CSV table of C-alpha atoms and ligand atoms in Angstrom, one decimal:
chain,number,residue,atom,x,y,z
A,138,MET,CA,157.4,139.7,86.1
A,139,THR,CA,156.5,142.6,83.9
A,140,LYS,CA,152.7,142.5,82.9
A,141,LEU,CA,151.5,143.7,79.4
A,142,PRO,CA,149.1,146.5,80.1
A,143,ARG,CA,145.7,145.1,79.7
A,144,CYS,CA,144.2,147.6,77.3
A,145,PHE,CA,147.2,146.8,75.0
A,146,LEU,CA,146.5,143.1,75.0
A,147,TYR,CA,142.8,143.8,74.2
A,148,VAL,CA,143.9,145.2,70.8
A,149,PHE,CA,144.7,141.7,69.5
A,150,LEU,CA,142.0,139.6,71.1
A,151,LEU,CA,141.4,136.4,69.1
A,152,PHE,CA,137.9,135.4,69.0
A,153,SER,CA,137.1,133.4,66.0
A,154,ALA,CA,135.0,130.2,65.5
A,155,ALA,CA,136.8,127.1,64.0
A,156,CYS,CA,134.7,127.4,61.0
A,157,GLN,CA,135.8,130.8,60.4
A,158,PRO,CA,139.3,131.7,59.2
A,159,PRO,CA,141.8,132.5,62.0
A,160,GLN,CA,142.1,136.3,62.4
A,161,SER,CA,145.6,137.6,62.5
A,162,ALA,CA,146.8,139.6,65.3
A,163,ALA,CA,147.1,143.3,65.1
A,164,PRO,CA,150.4,144.2,63.5
A,165,ASP,CA,151.9,145.7,66.6
A,166,ALA,CA,151.0,142.7,68.9
A,167,PRO,CA,154.3,141.2,70.4
A,168,ALA,CA,154.8,137.7,69.5
A,169,ALA,CA,155.4,135.4,72.5
A,170,GLU,CA,158.7,134.2,71.2
A,171,ASP,CA,160.3,137.6,70.8
A,172,SER,CA,158.9,139.3,73.8
A,173,ALA,CA,159.0,138.3,77.6
A,174,GLU,CA,155.9,140.6,78.0
A,175,GLY,CA,153.8,138.1,76.2
A,176,ARG,CA,154.3,136.0,79.5
A,177,ILE,CA,150.7,135.4,81.1
A,178,ASP,CA,149.5,133.5,84.0
A,179,LEU,CA,147.6,130.6,82.4
A,180,ILE,CA,146.3,129.1,79.4
A,181,VAL,CA,143.4,126.8,79.6
A,182,ALA,CA,142.9,124.6,76.3
A,183,GLY,CA,140.4,122.2,75.0
A,184,ASP,CA,139.1,120.1,72.1
A,185,HIS,CA,136.1,122.4,72.2
A,186,VAL,CA,135.7,125.9,73.9
A,187,VAL,CA,132.0,126.5,74.4
A,188,THR,CA,132.2,130.4,75.0
A,189,MET,CA,128.4,130.9,75.6
A,190,ASP,CA,128.6,134.1,73.9
A,191,ASP,CA,125.6,135.7,72.2
A,192,ALA,CA,126.5,133.8,69.0
A,193,ALA,CA,126.9,130.7,71.0
A,194,THR,CA,130.4,130.3,69.5
A,195,VAL,CA,132.1,126.9,70.0
A,196,ILE,CA,135.7,126.8,69.0
A,197,VAL,CA,137.4,123.4,68.0
A,198,ASP,CA,140.9,123.1,69.4
A,199,GLY,CA,140.5,126.2,71.2
A,200,ALA,CA,142.1,128.0,74.1
A,201,VAL,CA,141.7,130.9,76.7
A,202,ALA,CA,144.5,133.1,77.7
A,203,ILE,CA,144.3,134.5,81.3
A,204,ASP,CA,146.3,137.0,83.2
A,205,GLN,CA,145.7,138.6,86.5
A,206,GLY,CA,142.4,137.0,86.8
A,207,VAL,CA,141.0,138.2,83.5
A,208,ILE,CA,140.4,136.5,80.2
A,209,LEU,CA,142.6,138.3,77.5
A,210,ALA,CA,141.7,136.4,74.6
A,211,VAL,CA,139.8,133.3,73.4
A,212,GLY,CA,140.6,131.5,70.2
A,213,PRO,CA,142.2,128.8,68.2
A,214,ALA,CA,144.8,127.2,70.4
A,215,ALA,CA,147.5,127.6,67.7
A,216,GLU,CA,147.0,131.3,67.8
A,217,ILE,CA,146.9,131.7,71.8
A,218,ASN,CA,150.0,129.7,71.9
A,219,ALA,CA,151.7,131.8,69.2
A,220,SER,CA,150.8,134.9,71.2
A,221,TYR,CA,151.3,134.0,74.6
A,222,VAL,CA,153.7,132.3,76.9
A,223,ALA,CA,152.0,131.0,80.2
A,224,GLU,CA,153.3,130.1,83.5
A,225,GLN,CA,150.7,127.5,83.8
A,226,THR,CA,148.8,125.5,81.1
A,227,LEU,CA,146.0,123.1,81.5
A,228,ALA,CA,146.3,120.9,78.5
A,229,GLY,CA,143.2,120.3,76.1
A,230,ALA,CA,143.3,116.8,75.0
A,231,GLY,CA,140.0,115.1,75.6
A,232,ARG,CA,138.7,118.3,77.6
A,233,ILE,CA,135.9,120.6,77.0
A,234,VAL,CA,136.2,124.3,78.3
A,235,MET,CA,133.3,126.4,79.3
A,236,PRO,CA,132.3,128.9,81.7
A,237,GLY,CA,131.8,128.0,85.3
A,238,LEU,CA,128.4,127.1,86.5
A,239,VAL,CA,126.4,129.6,88.4
A,240,ASN,CA,124.4,128.4,91.3
A,241,GLY,CA,121.8,131.0,91.9
A,242,HIS,CA,120.3,129.7,95.1
A,243,SER,CA,121.7,127.9,97.9
A,244,HIS,CA,121.9,127.4,101.6
A,245,ALA,CA,125.5,126.1,101.5
A,246,ALA,CA,126.1,124.9,105.1
A,247,MET,CA,122.9,122.9,105.0
A,248,THR,CA,125.1,120.0,103.7
A,249,LEU,CA,125.5,119.2,107.3
A,250,LEU,CA,121.7,118.5,107.4
A,251,ARG,CA,121.7,116.4,104.3
A,252,GLY,CA,119.1,113.6,104.8
A,253,VAL,CA,118.0,114.5,108.4
A,254,ALA,CA,114.4,115.1,107.0
A,255,ASP,CA,113.2,113.8,103.8
A,256,ASP,CA,109.9,113.3,102.2
A,257,LEU,CA,107.9,116.3,103.9
A,258,ALA,CA,106.1,119.1,102.5
A,259,LEU,CA,107.7,122.6,102.7
A,260,MET,CA,106.0,124.2,105.6
A,261,ASP,CA,106.1,120.7,107.7
A,262,TRP,CA,109.7,120.3,106.8
A,263,LEU,CA,110.6,124.1,107.6
A,264,ASN,CA,108.4,124.4,110.9
A,265,ASN,CA,108.8,121.1,112.5
A,266,TYR,CA,112.3,119.9,111.4
A,267,ILE,CA,114.7,122.4,109.9
A,268,PHE,CA,114.1,125.7,111.9
A,269,PRO,CA,114.3,123.7,115.2
A,270,ALA,CA,117.3,121.7,114.2
A,271,GLU,CA,118.9,125.0,113.0
A,272,VAL,CA,118.2,126.9,116.4
A,273,GLU,CA,119.6,123.9,118.2
A,274,PHE,CA,122.7,123.1,116.2
A,275,VAL,CA,123.7,125.9,113.9
A,276,ASP,CA,126.6,128.1,115.2
A,277,ALA,CA,129.6,129.7,113.6
A,278,GLU,CA,131.6,126.4,113.6
A,279,PHE,CA,128.6,124.4,112.0
A,280,VAL,CA,128.5,127.0,109.2
A,281,ARG,CA,132.3,127.0,108.6
A,282,ILE,CA,132.4,123.3,108.3
A,283,GLY,CA,129.0,122.9,106.3
A,284,THR,CA,130.1,125.8,103.8
A,285,GLU,CA,133.5,124.3,103.3
A,286,LEU,CA,131.8,120.9,102.6
A,287,ALA,CA,129.6,122.7,100.2
A,288,CYS,CA,132.4,124.5,98.4
A,289,TRP,CA,134.3,121.4,98.1
A,290,GLU,CA,131.2,119.8,96.3
A,291,MET,CA,130.4,122.5,94.1
A,292,ILE,CA,134.2,123.1,93.1
A,293,ARG,CA,134.3,119.3,92.3
A,294,GLY,CA,131.2,119.9,90.0
A,295,GLY,CA,132.2,122.8,88.3
A,296,THR,CA,130.4,125.5,90.1
A,297,THR,CA,132.3,128.7,90.2
A,298,THR,CA,129.9,131.1,91.5
A,299,PHE,CA,126.8,130.7,93.9
A,300,VAL,CA,124.2,132.9,95.7
A,301,ASP,CA,124.1,131.8,99.4
A,302,MET,CA,121.4,132.4,102.0
A,303,TYR,CA,122.3,131.3,105.5
A,304,TYR,CA,123.3,132.5,109.0
A,305,TYR,CA,126.8,133.7,110.2
A,306,PRO,CA,127.4,135.2,106.9
A,307,ASP,CA,130.9,136.5,108.0
A,308,THR,CA,131.8,133.0,108.5
A,309,ILE,CA,130.6,132.2,105.0
A,310,ALA,CA,132.6,135.1,103.5
A,311,GLU,CA,135.7,133.9,105.4
A,312,VAL,CA,135.3,130.4,103.8
A,313,ILE,CA,134.7,132.0,100.3
A,314,GLU,CA,137.7,134.1,100.7
A,315,SER,CA,140.1,130.9,101.4
A,316,CYS,CA,138.5,128.6,98.9
A,317,GLY,CA,138.6,130.8,96.2
A,318,MET,CA,135.1,130.8,94.8
A,319,ARG,CA,133.1,133.7,93.9
A,320,ALA,CA,129.7,134.2,95.9
A,321,LEU,CA,127.0,136.7,96.6
A,322,ILE,CA,126.4,136.1,100.4
A,323,SER,CA,123.0,137.1,102.0
A,324,ALA,CA,122.8,138.3,105.4
A,325,THR,CA,119.6,136.4,106.4
A,326,VAL,CA,116.6,138.4,107.6
A,327,ILE,CA,113.8,136.5,109.3
A,328,ASP,CA,111.3,137.4,111.9
A,329,GLN,CA,112.0,134.5,114.5
A,330,ARG,CA,114.8,133.4,116.7
A,331,SER,CA,117.3,132.1,114.1
A,332,PRO,CA,121.0,130.8,115.1
A,333,ASP,CA,122.3,134.3,114.7
A,334,ALA,CA,119.6,136.8,115.5
A,335,GLU,CA,116.5,137.4,117.6
A,336,GLY,CA,114.0,138.4,115.0
A,337,ALA,CA,113.8,140.7,112.0
A,338,ASP,CA,115.1,144.0,113.5
A,339,ASP,CA,118.1,142.2,115.1
A,340,SER,CA,118.8,140.4,111.8
A,341,ILE,CA,118.7,143.6,109.8
A,342,ALA,CA,121.0,145.4,112.1
A,343,LYS,CA,123.5,142.4,112.0
A,344,GLY,CA,123.2,142.4,108.2
A,345,ASN,CA,124.2,146.1,107.9
A,346,GLY,CA,127.3,145.1,110.0
A,347,PHE,CA,128.1,142.3,107.8
A,348,ILE,CA,127.6,144.5,104.6
A,349,GLU,CA,129.9,147.1,106.2
A,350,ARG,CA,132.5,144.9,106.8
A,351,TRP,CA,132.4,143.0,103.6
A,352,GLN,CA,131.5,145.6,100.9
A,353,GLY,CA,134.3,146.4,98.6
A,354,ARG,CA,136.8,144.0,100.4
A,355,ASN,CA,137.1,141.1,98.0
A,356,SER,CA,136.1,141.3,94.5
A,357,ARG,CA,134.7,137.7,94.7
A,358,ILE,CA,132.5,138.3,97.5
A,359,THR,CA,129.5,140.4,97.1
A,360,PRO,CA,127.6,141.0,100.7
A,361,ILE,CA,123.8,141.2,100.0
A,362,PHE,CA,120.6,141.0,102.1
A,363,GLY,CA,118.5,137.6,102.3
A,364,PRO,CA,115.0,138.5,103.6
A,365,HIS,CA,113.7,134.7,103.9
A,366,ALA,CA,110.3,135.0,102.6
A,367,ASN,CA,106.8,136.9,102.9
A,368,TYR,CA,105.5,134.3,105.4
A,369,THR,CA,108.5,134.7,107.6
A,370,LEU,CA,108.6,138.6,107.3
A,371,ASN,CA,105.8,141.1,107.5
A,372,ALA,CA,105.4,143.9,104.7
A,373,GLU,CA,107.1,146.3,107.0
A,374,GLN,CA,110.0,144.2,107.7
A,375,LEU,CA,110.3,143.5,104.0
A,376,ARG,CA,110.2,147.1,103.2
A,377,ALA,CA,112.7,147.8,106.0
A,378,THR,CA,115.2,145.2,104.4
A,379,ARG,CA,114.7,146.7,100.9
A,380,ALA,CA,115.5,150.2,102.4
A,381,ALA,CA,118.6,148.9,104.3
A,382,ALA,CA,119.8,147.0,100.7
A,383,MET,CA,119.1,150.4,99.0
A,384,GLN,CA,121.2,152.2,101.4
A,385,PHE,CA,124.3,150.1,100.6
A,386,GLY,CA,123.2,149.8,96.9
A,387,VAL,CA,123.2,145.8,97.2
A,388,PRO,CA,120.8,143.3,95.8
A,389,ILE,CA,118.6,141.1,97.7
A,390,SER,CA,118.0,137.4,97.4
A,391,ILE,CA,114.7,136.0,98.7
A,392,HIS,CA,112.5,133.0,98.4
A,393,LEU,CA,109.4,134.2,96.0
A,394,SER,CA,106.1,132.4,95.1
A,395,GLU,CA,107.7,129.1,96.0
A,396,SER,CA,104.6,127.2,97.2
A,397,PRO,CA,100.9,127.3,97.0
A,398,PHE,CA,100.9,127.8,100.8
A,399,GLU,CA,103.0,131.0,100.4
A,400,VAL,CA,100.6,132.4,97.7
A,401,GLN,CA,97.6,131.5,99.8
A,402,TYR,CA,99.1,133.0,102.9
A,403,SER,CA,99.5,136.2,100.8
A,404,LYS,CA,96.1,136.3,99.5
A,405,VAL,CA,94.5,135.7,103.2
A,406,ASN,CA,96.9,138.4,105.0
A,407,TYR,CA,97.3,141.1,102.1
A,408,GLY,CA,94.4,140.3,99.7
A,409,MET,CA,96.8,139.8,97.1
A,410,THR,CA,99.4,137.1,95.8
A,411,SER,CA,103.2,137.4,96.6
A,412,ILE,CA,104.4,139.2,93.6
A,413,GLU,CA,101.7,141.5,93.7
A,414,LEU,CA,102.4,142.3,97.4
A,415,PHE,CA,106.0,142.8,96.8
A,416,GLU,CA,105.3,145.1,93.8
A,417,SER,CA,102.8,147.2,95.8
A,418,ILE,CA,105.4,147.7,98.7
A,419,GLY,CA,108.2,148.9,96.3
A,420,PHE,CA,110.0,145.8,97.2
A,421,PHE,CA,111.3,145.3,93.6
A,422,ASP,CA,112.7,149.1,93.6
A,423,GLY,CA,116.3,147.6,93.6
A,424,PRO,CA,117.9,144.3,92.3
A,425,THR,CA,116.2,141.0,93.2
A,426,ILE,CA,117.0,137.7,92.8
A,427,ALA,CA,114.1,135.5,93.5
A,428,ALA,CA,114.4,131.7,94.4
A,429,HIS,CA,111.8,129.4,92.9
A,430,VAL,CA,109.0,131.5,91.5
A,431,VAL,CA,106.9,128.5,91.0
A,432,TRP,CA,103.4,130.1,90.8
A,433,PRO,CA,103.5,133.3,89.1
A,434,THR,CA,100.2,134.2,87.3
A,435,ASP,CA,100.1,135.4,83.7
A,436,ALA,CA,99.4,139.0,85.1
A,437,GLU,CA,102.6,138.8,87.4
A,438,ILE,CA,105.2,137.5,84.8
A,439,PRO,CA,105.3,141.2,83.1
A,440,ILE,CA,106.2,142.5,86.5
A,441,LEU,CA,109.0,140.2,86.9
A,442,VAL,CA,110.4,141.4,83.3
A,443,GLU,CA,109.7,145.0,83.9
A,444,ARG,CA,111.3,145.0,87.4
A,445,GLU,CA,114.3,143.0,86.1
A,446,VAL,CA,113.9,140.2,88.8
A,447,GLY,CA,116.3,137.4,88.4
A,448,VAL,CA,114.5,134.1,88.8
A,449,ILE,CA,116.5,131.1,90.0
A,450,HIS,CA,114.9,127.8,88.9
A,451,ASN,CA,115.3,125.1,91.5
A,452,PRO,CA,113.8,121.7,89.7
A,453,THR,CA,115.1,119.3,92.2
A,454,SER,CA,114.1,121.2,95.3
A,455,ASN,CA,110.7,122.0,93.9
A,456,MET,CA,110.1,118.2,92.8
A,457,LYS,CA,111.3,116.7,95.9
A,458,ILE,CA,109.2,119.2,98.2
A,459,ALA,CA,106.3,119.0,95.9
A,460,SER,CA,106.2,122.7,95.5
A,461,GLY,CA,105.0,122.5,91.7
A,462,VAL,CA,106.5,123.0,88.4
A,463,ALA,CA,107.8,126.4,87.7
A,464,PRO,CA,106.5,127.9,84.1
A,465,ILE,CA,110.0,128.4,83.0
A,466,ALA,CA,109.5,128.3,79.2
A,467,LYS,CA,106.8,130.8,79.7
A,468,MET,CA,108.9,133.0,81.7
A,469,LEU,CA,111.9,132.8,79.4
A,470,ALA,CA,109.6,133.6,76.4
A,471,ALA,CA,108.2,136.7,78.2
A,472,GLY,CA,111.8,137.9,78.7
A,473,VAL,CA,112.2,137.0,82.4
A,474,ARG,CA,116.2,136.5,83.4
A,475,VAL,CA,116.3,132.9,84.5
A,476,GLY,CA,119.0,131.0,86.2
A,477,LEU,CA,119.3,127.7,88.0
A,478,GLY,CA,120.0,126.9,91.5
A,479,THR,CA,120.3,123.8,93.8
A,480,ASP,CA,118.6,125.2,96.9
A,481,GLY,CA,120.1,123.7,100.0
A,482,ALA,CA,121.6,120.2,100.2
A,483,ALA,CA,118.7,119.4,102.7
A,484,SER,CA,116.0,119.8,100.0
A,485,ASN,CA,118.0,118.4,97.0
A,486,ASN,CA,120.0,116.5,98.3
A,487,ASP,CA,123.0,117.5,96.5
A,488,LEU,CA,124.6,120.7,94.9
A,489,ASP,CA,124.8,119.0,91.4
A,490,MET,CA,124.2,121.6,88.8
A,491,TRP,CA,124.5,119.0,85.8
A,492,GLU,CA,121.4,117.3,87.6
A,493,GLU,CA,119.6,120.7,87.8
A,494,MET,CA,120.1,121.3,84.0
A,495,ARG,CA,118.8,117.9,83.2
A,496,LEU,CA,115.9,117.9,85.4
A,497,ALA,CA,114.8,121.6,84.4
A,498,ALA,CA,114.7,120.4,80.7
A,499,PHE,CA,112.9,117.1,81.4
A,500,LEU,CA,110.4,118.7,83.9
A,501,GLN,CA,109.3,121.4,81.3
A,502,LYS,CA,109.0,118.9,78.6
A,503,VAL,CA,107.0,116.3,80.4
A,504,GLU,CA,104.7,119.0,82.2
A,505,GLN,CA,103.9,120.5,78.7
A,506,MET,CA,104.0,117.1,76.9
A,507,ASN,CA,106.3,118.9,74.4
A,508,PRO,CA,109.9,117.9,74.0
A,509,GLU,CA,110.9,120.8,72.1
A,510,VAL,CA,110.7,123.3,75.1
A,511,LEU,CA,113.7,124.0,77.1
A,512,SER,CA,116.4,122.9,74.7
A,513,ALA,CA,119.8,121.8,75.9
A,514,LYS,CA,121.1,125.0,74.7
A,515,THR,CA,118.7,127.1,76.7
A,516,VAL,CA,119.3,125.2,80.0
A,517,LEU,CA,123.0,125.4,79.3
A,518,ARG,CA,122.6,129.0,79.1
A,519,MET,CA,120.6,129.0,82.3
A,520,ALA,CA,123.5,127.5,84.2
A,521,THR,CA,125.9,130.0,82.8
A,522,SER,CA,125.5,133.3,81.1
A,523,GLY,CA,121.6,133.3,81.9
A,524,GLY,CA,122.4,132.7,85.6
A,525,ALA,CA,125.1,135.3,85.6
A,526,GLU,CA,122.6,138.0,84.0
A,527,ALA,CA,119.8,136.8,86.7
A,528,ILE,CA,122.2,137.5,89.8
A,529,GLY,CA,123.4,140.9,88.3
A,530,LEU,CA,126.9,139.5,87.2
A,531,GLY,CA,126.2,139.4,83.5
A,532,ASP,CA,128.9,141.9,82.8
A,533,THR,CA,131.5,140.0,84.9
A,534,ILE,CA,131.0,136.2,84.3
A,535,GLY,CA,129.0,133.7,82.5
A,536,THR,CA,130.7,133.7,79.1
A,537,LEU,CA,134.3,133.2,77.8
A,538,GLU,CA,135.0,136.6,76.3
A,539,ALA,CA,137.9,138.8,76.5
A,540,GLY,CA,137.4,141.3,79.5
A,541,LYS,CA,135.4,139.1,81.6
A,542,ALA,CA,136.7,137.4,84.9
A,543,ALA,CA,138.4,134.1,84.3
A,544,ASP,CA,135.9,131.7,85.9
A,545,LEU,CA,136.1,128.7,83.7
A,546,ILE,CA,136.1,124.9,83.7
A,547,GLN,CA,137.5,121.9,82.0
A,548,VAL,CA,135.1,119.0,81.5
A,549,ALA,CA,136.9,115.6,80.8
A,550,PHE,CA,135.3,113.9,77.9
A,551,ASP,CA,137.0,110.6,77.9
A,552,ASP,CA,134.7,108.7,80.2
A,553,VAL,CA,132.7,106.0,78.0
A,554,HIS,CA,129.4,108.0,78.5
A,555,HIS,CA,131.0,110.6,76.3
A,556,VAL,CA,132.2,108.2,73.5
A,557,PRO,CA,131.2,109.2,70.7
A,558,THR,CA,130.2,112.7,70.8
A,559,TYR,CA,128.3,114.2,68.1
A,560,ASP,CA,127.1,117.4,69.8
A,561,VAL,CA,129.0,118.9,72.8
A,562,VAL,CA,126.3,120.9,74.2
A,563,SER,CA,123.9,117.8,74.2
A,564,HIS,CA,126.5,116.0,76.2
A,565,LEU,CA,127.0,118.5,78.6
A,566,VAL,CA,123.5,118.9,79.3
A,567,TYR,CA,122.1,115.3,79.0
A,568,VAL,CA,125.1,113.1,79.8
A,569,ASN,CA,127.5,115.0,81.8
A,570,ASP,CA,128.0,114.2,85.6
A,571,GLU,CA,129.8,116.5,88.2
A,572,GLN,CA,132.6,113.7,88.3
A,573,ASP,CA,133.5,114.4,84.7
A,574,VAL,CA,134.6,118.0,85.8
A,575,ALA,CA,138.5,118.0,85.6
A,576,SER,CA,139.6,121.5,86.5
A,577,VAL,CA,138.1,124.6,87.9
A,578,VAL,CA,139.6,128.2,87.6
A,579,VAL,CA,138.0,131.0,89.4
A,580,ASP,CA,139.3,134.7,89.0
A,581,GLY,CA,142.3,133.1,87.0
A,582,LYS,CA,143.2,130.8,89.9
A,583,VAL,CA,143.2,126.9,89.5
A,584,LEU,CA,140.9,125.8,92.6
A,585,MET,CA,141.0,122.1,91.4
A,586,ARG,CA,143.3,120.6,88.8
A,587,GLU,CA,142.5,117.4,87.1
A,588,GLY,CA,140.3,116.5,90.3
A,589,GLU,CA,142.8,117.4,93.0
A,590,MET,CA,141.3,120.1,95.2
A,591,LEU,CA,143.9,122.8,95.6
A,592,THR,CA,142.3,125.3,98.0
A,593,ILE,CA,140.2,122.9,100.6
A,594,ASP,CA,141.8,120.5,103.0
A,595,THR,CA,139.2,117.8,102.0
A,596,ALA,CA,140.4,115.3,104.5
A,597,ARG,CA,140.0,117.8,107.4
A,598,VAL,CA,136.8,118.8,106.2
A,599,ALA,CA,135.4,115.3,106.0
A,600,THR,CA,136.6,114.6,109.5
A,601,GLU,CA,135.2,117.4,111.0
A,602,ALA,CA,131.8,117.1,109.1
A,603,ARG,CA,131.5,113.6,110.4
A,604,ALA,CA,132.2,114.4,113.9
A,605,LEU,CA,129.7,117.2,113.9
A,606,ALA,CA,127.0,115.1,112.3
A,607,ALA,CA,127.7,112.4,114.9
A,608,ARG,CA,127.0,114.9,117.6
A,609,ILE,CA,123.9,116.1,115.8
A,610,GLN,CA,122.7,112.5,115.2
A,611,SER,CA,123.1,111.6,119.0
A,612,ALA,CA,121.1,114.7,119.9
A,613,LEU,CA,118.1,113.8,117.5
A,614,GLN,CA,118.2,110.5,118.8
A,615,GLU,CA,118.0,111.5,122.3
A,616,ARG,CA,115.2,113.9,121.5
A,617,ASN,CA,113.3,111.3,119.9
A,618,ARG,CA,113.5,108.7,122.4
B,132,ZN,ZN1,116.1,128.1,99.4
């Protein structure tokens, strides 16, 4: 099929809110009916299209035109349908179209450790349960099955991009390649024996190999470094990891200022807080995606702004492990880039970004005793365009605008809890559940259509996950006997 050159199509991009008079296409734009060149891959329609652009445009009876993985036009469905003929259409009745959700911090394969150790403080949970269990059970096969399980859950819930930090990153990348999601995948760096390395030097060396193998290989996959935290790596190892990341020009994801323990550890060992330490060793000299950031001081917040650190708020994990309440409203007001994340399923215990949105809003409101902080609109931004900016993909994803990658979802608004709807954004944040997500598109490819998973063999993954979990459970029972 002949494809219309992309630059030509941009000439008549339709981008008008329903309240505005529709803009007519440029005079030289070919009408769909008189030119086979108006044929494109996909049209996704909706009763409302929530673009998440800077003007917060919501188009009533809208549609998104997609070709070769790129959004060509966003506008009233009548205009899109008059301009293009698509090979495939996702019909819009009872559907809301919006950008796919961005999960800025996860440990995907930990879906297989969901529920094995609950109701514990962070350091007890990590040192006495999670790290030992990982060394004993985690291998490439564990990571493959656990990541597939996570991708299934995330696609089902409307997440299209995530930032992962776990072991065997090549295996994670292979799963992402086949399931069709977009991901930043961290090579974990930690100074202890881990499932795939013997310590910091070994994990940096293996990370170098991973990035060499995956950089530039698949536009949906960005290999990065993931130094675990400042209490599992010393200052020299943190500096070495940043140097390795700079050499490849890749970002870093890290746990930062997560718990009072971490801040205290830093003060005792370095005479300064975590963020001050990172600033003092030049760690923020390259792009940083910082998970949690629960305990930044008023003096540290300007450092996060100036160094353009992307902060990922994980309200559920922070609540469950009792890490604290991150000053999200304060950071946003200061100009920090803030996104949302689930953290791993072992500390959440699911990968539901709708729940994260709701809890992010409620937690700030009750902590500050002020219902006006962190509005539904602000939180929806954190889960989409704000999250995309926080992870360094703001130019590529996060809004529905011409020229961006076609990562978008359709949410079904016909369940009883969406009847009636006065305000779509209010419903998306305060009502919607992951089960309401109907269809998911990444890079122009449909990964889920009306609830049917198209890129993951869910029956096989469920069988494999249950079999592996049975082995883990009997080993844990044996150990506890
Ligand atoms: Zn984490």
